[in-house]
CSV table of C-alpha atoms and ligand atoms in Angstrom, one decimal:
chain,number,residue,atom,x,y,z
A,1,UNK,CA,40.6,-123.8,-89.4
A,2,UNK,CA,45.1,-123.2,-88.9
A,3,UNK,CA,46.5,-120.8,-91.8
A,4,UNK,CA,48.4,-121.9,-94.5
A,5,UNK,CA,51.7,-122.5,-95.6
A,6,UNK,CA,53.1,-120.4,-98.5
A,7,UNK,CA,56.1,-122.2,-100.8
A,8,UNK,CA,56.9,-119.7,-103.6
A,9,UNK,CA,59.7,-120.8,-106.5
A,10,UNK,CA,60.7,-117.9,-108.6
A,11,UNK,CA,61.5,-118.0,-112.4
A,12,UNK,CA,62.4,-121.5,-114.9
A,13,UNK,CA,61.8,-123.7,-111.1
A,14,UNK,CA,59.1,-124.9,-113.6
A,15,UNK,CA,61.4,-126.6,-115.5
A,16,UNK,CA,63.3,-128.2,-112.8
A,17,UNK,CA,64.5,-132.4,-114.0
A,18,UNK,CA,65.3,-130.7,-117.5
A,19,UNK,CA,67.1,-127.6,-116.8
A,20,UNK,CA,70.8,-128.1,-116.0
A,21,UNK,CA,70.0,-131.5,-113.9
A,22,UNK,CA,74.4,-131.3,-112.7
A,23,UNK,CA,73.2,-128.4,-110.9
A,24,UNK,CA,69.7,-128.6,-110.1
A,25,UNK,CA,69.0,-132.4,-110.2
A,26,UNK,CA,66.0,-134.3,-111.8
A,27,UNK,CA,63.5,-134.1,-109.1
A,28,UNK,CA,60.5,-132.4,-110.6
A,29,UNK,CA,59.1,-129.1,-109.1
A,30,UNK,CA,55.6,-131.5,-108.5
A,31,UNK,CA,57.9,-134.0,-107.0
A,32,UNK,CA,58.9,-131.6,-104.5
A,33,UNK,CA,56.1,-130.5,-104.7
A,34,UNK,CA,54.1,-134.0,-103.2
A,35,UNK,CA,57.2,-133.7,-100.6
A,36,UNK,CA,56.6,-130.4,-99.2
A,37,UNK,CA,52.5,-131.4,-99.0
A,38,UNK,CA,53.3,-134.7,-97.5
A,39,UNK,CA,55.7,-133.3,-94.5
A,40,UNK,CA,53.5,-130.6,-94.1
A,41,UNK,CA,49.7,-132.3,-93.8
A,42,UNK,CA,51.5,-134.8,-91.2
A,43,UNK,CA,52.7,-132.3,-89.2
A,44,UNK,CA,48.9,-130.4,-89.2
A,45,UNK,CA,49.4,-127.9,-91.9
A,46,UNK,CA,47.9,-126.9,-95.6
A,47,UNK,CA,50.2,-126.0,-98.4
A,48,UNK,CA,49.8,-123.2,-100.8
A,49,UNK,CA,52.3,-124.5,-103.8
A,50,UNK,CA,52.8,-121.6,-106.2
A,51,UNK,CA,55.2,-121.0,-109.3
A,52,UNK,CA,55.7,-118.0,-111.0
A,53,UNK,CA,57.9,-116.7,-113.8
A,54,UNK,CA,56.9,-112.9,-113.0
A,55,UNK,CA,58.5,-110.8,-110.1
A,56,UNK,CA,55.7,-108.6,-109.7
A,57,UNK,CA,53.0,-111.6,-109.4
A,58,UNK,CA,55.4,-113.5,-106.4
A,59,UNK,CA,56.1,-109.9,-104.5
A,60,UNK,CA,51.8,-110.3,-104.9
A,61,UNK,CA,51.9,-114.0,-103.8
A,62,UNK,CA,54.5,-112.8,-100.7
A,63,UNK,CA,52.2,-110.2,-99.5
A,64,UNK,CA,48.8,-113.0,-99.7
A,65,UNK,CA,51.3,-115.2,-97.8
A,66,UNK,CA,51.5,-112.3,-95.3
A,67,UNK,CA,47.7,-111.6,-95.2
A,68,UNK,CA,46.6,-115.0,-95.2
A,69,UNK,CA,49.2,-117.4,-94.3
A,70,UNK,CA,51.6,-118.6,-90.8
A,71,UNK,CA,54.5,-118.5,-92.6
A,72,UNK,CA,56.5,-118.9,-95.8
A,73,UNK,CA,59.3,-120.5,-97.8
A,74,UNK,CA,60.5,-119.3,-100.8
A,75,UNK,CA,63.3,-120.0,-103.5
A,76,UNK,CA,63.1,-116.7,-105.6
A,77,UNK,CA,65.4,-118.4,-108.3
A,78,UNK,CA,67.2,-115.4,-110.1
A,79,UNK,CA,65.5,-113.1,-108.8
A,80,UNK,CA,67.5,-114.0,-105.4
A,81,UNK,CA,70.5,-111.9,-106.8
A,82,UNK,CA,68.1,-108.4,-108.5
A,83,UNK,CA,65.2,-108.1,-106.8
A,84,UNK,CA,64.0,-104.9,-104.7
A,85,UNK,CA,60.9,-105.6,-104.8
A,86,UNK,CA,60.8,-109.0,-103.8
A,87,UNK,CA,63.2,-107.7,-100.8
A,88,UNK,CA,60.5,-105.3,-100.0
A,89,UNK,CA,57.7,-107.6,-100.1
A,90,UNK,CA,58.9,-109.8,-97.8
A,91,UNK,CA,59.9,-107.5,-95.7
A,92,UNK,CA,56.8,-106.1,-95.4
A,93,UNK,CA,54.9,-109.7,-93.9
A,94,UNK,CA,55.1,-110.0,-90.2
A,95,UNK,CA,55.5,-114.0,-90.7
A,96,UNK,CA,58.3,-116.1,-90.1
A,97,UNK,CA,60.4,-116.8,-94.1
A,98,UNK,CA,62.7,-119.1,-95.3
A,99,UNK,CA,64.8,-118.8,-98.4
A,100,UNK,CA,66.3,-122.0,-99.6
A,101,UNK,CA,68.1,-122.7,-103.0
A,102,UNK,CA,68.7,-126.3,-104.3
A,103,UNK,CA,72.0,-125.2,-105.2
A,104,UNK,CA,75.0,-123.5,-102.6
A,105,UNK,CA,75.1,-120.0,-104.9
A,106,UNK,CA,78.0,-118.9,-102.9
A,107,UNK,CA,80.1,-121.6,-104.8
A,108,UNK,CA,79.1,-120.6,-108.2
A,109,UNK,CA,78.8,-117.5,-110.4
A,110,UNK,CA,80.3,-114.5,-108.7
A,111,UNK,CA,77.1,-113.0,-109.5
A,112,UNK,CA,74.7,-115.4,-108.0
A,113,UNK,CA,76.9,-114.3,-104.7
A,114,UNK,CA,74.6,-111.6,-103.8
A,115,UNK,CA,71.3,-112.0,-102.1
A,116,UNK,CA,69.0,-109.2,-101.9
A,117,UNK,CA,66.2,-112.3,-100.1
A,118,UNK,CA,69.1,-113.4,-97.4
A,119,UNK,CA,68.6,-109.8,-95.6
A,120,UNK,CA,64.6,-110.2,-95.5
A,121,UNK,CA,64.3,-113.5,-94.3
A,122,UNK,CA,64.6,-115.3,-91.1
A,123,UNK,CA,66.9,-117.8,-92.8
A,124,UNK,CA,68.5,-119.7,-95.4
A,125,UNK,CA,68.7,-123.1,-96.7
A,126,UNK,CA,70.9,-124.2,-99.9
A,127,UNK,CA,72.8,-126.6,-101.5
A,128,UNK,CA,71.0,-129.7,-100.6
A,129,UNK,CA,69.4,-130.2,-104.0
A,130,UNK,CA,65.4,-131.4,-103.4
A,131,UNK,CA,66.5,-131.2,-100.1
A,132,UNK,CA,66.7,-128.3,-99.2
A,133,UNK,CA,63.1,-127.7,-99.8
A,134,UNK,CA,62.8,-130.5,-97.3
A,135,UNK,CA,64.9,-129.1,-94.4
A,136,UNK,CA,63.6,-125.2,-95.0
A,137,UNK,CA,60.1,-126.6,-94.5
A,138,UNK,CA,61.1,-129.1,-90.7
A,139,UNK,CA,62.9,-125.3,-90.0
A,140,UNK,CA,59.7,-123.0,-90.6
A,141,UNK,CA,57.8,-125.9,-88.2
A,142,UNK,CA,60.1,-126.3,-86.1
A,143,UNK,CA,59.9,-121.8,-85.9
A,144,UNK,CA,56.0,-122.0,-86.0
A,145,UNK,CA,56.2,-124.5,-82.9
A,146,UNK,CA,58.2,-121.1,-80.8
B,1,DQA,C1,68.6,-121.2,-107.6
B,1,DQA,C2,69.7,-120.9,-107.5
B,1,DQA,C3,69.6,-119.7,-108.7
B,1,DQA,O1,71.0,-119.0,-108.6
B,1,DQA,C4,69.1,-119.3,-110.1
B,1,DQA,O2,69.1,-118.6,-110.6
B,1,DQA,C5,68.3,-120.6,-109.8
B,1,DQA,C6,68.0,-121.4,-108.4
B,1,DQA,C7,68.8,-122.8,-106.3
B,1,DQA,O3,67.9,-122.9,-106.0
B,1,DQA,O4,70.1,-122.9,-106.2
B,1,DQA,O5,67.5,-120.4,-110.5
B,1,DQA,O6,67.9,-120.3,-106.4
């Protein structure tokens, strides 16, 4: 059995669709999950799709992805800009990892310009709304081919 791809989502992303839609769009996290599930399936992979508002739980999920998964995509949301624990967890796994954001944090408030996550992942995709997830997943699938 092929190992699953993990897609992890951080705090407040459970509110997508109603949360600041002018920034994050109207698609819900379930819409995004359905699209990712279909794309993963057509590439022959199963998907573990998680969301948590709790930093330590996200660390647990990253460790699980490192042990049981084939690759990881993560939108750490606000923890992007604060979490050394998530940085360290990503550094600690050997599978490829993609950081993804709906918005373009570099264009927003100055506190969003620092990402503790970018330094620990294979690559980052941001600024394309829900399509960032599709693009990120394609990037991860390409990495898994090589
Ligand atoms: C976000 C960007 C973060 O700055 C913000 O805290 C989020 C969402 C994005 O997907 O654009 O919650 O990660």
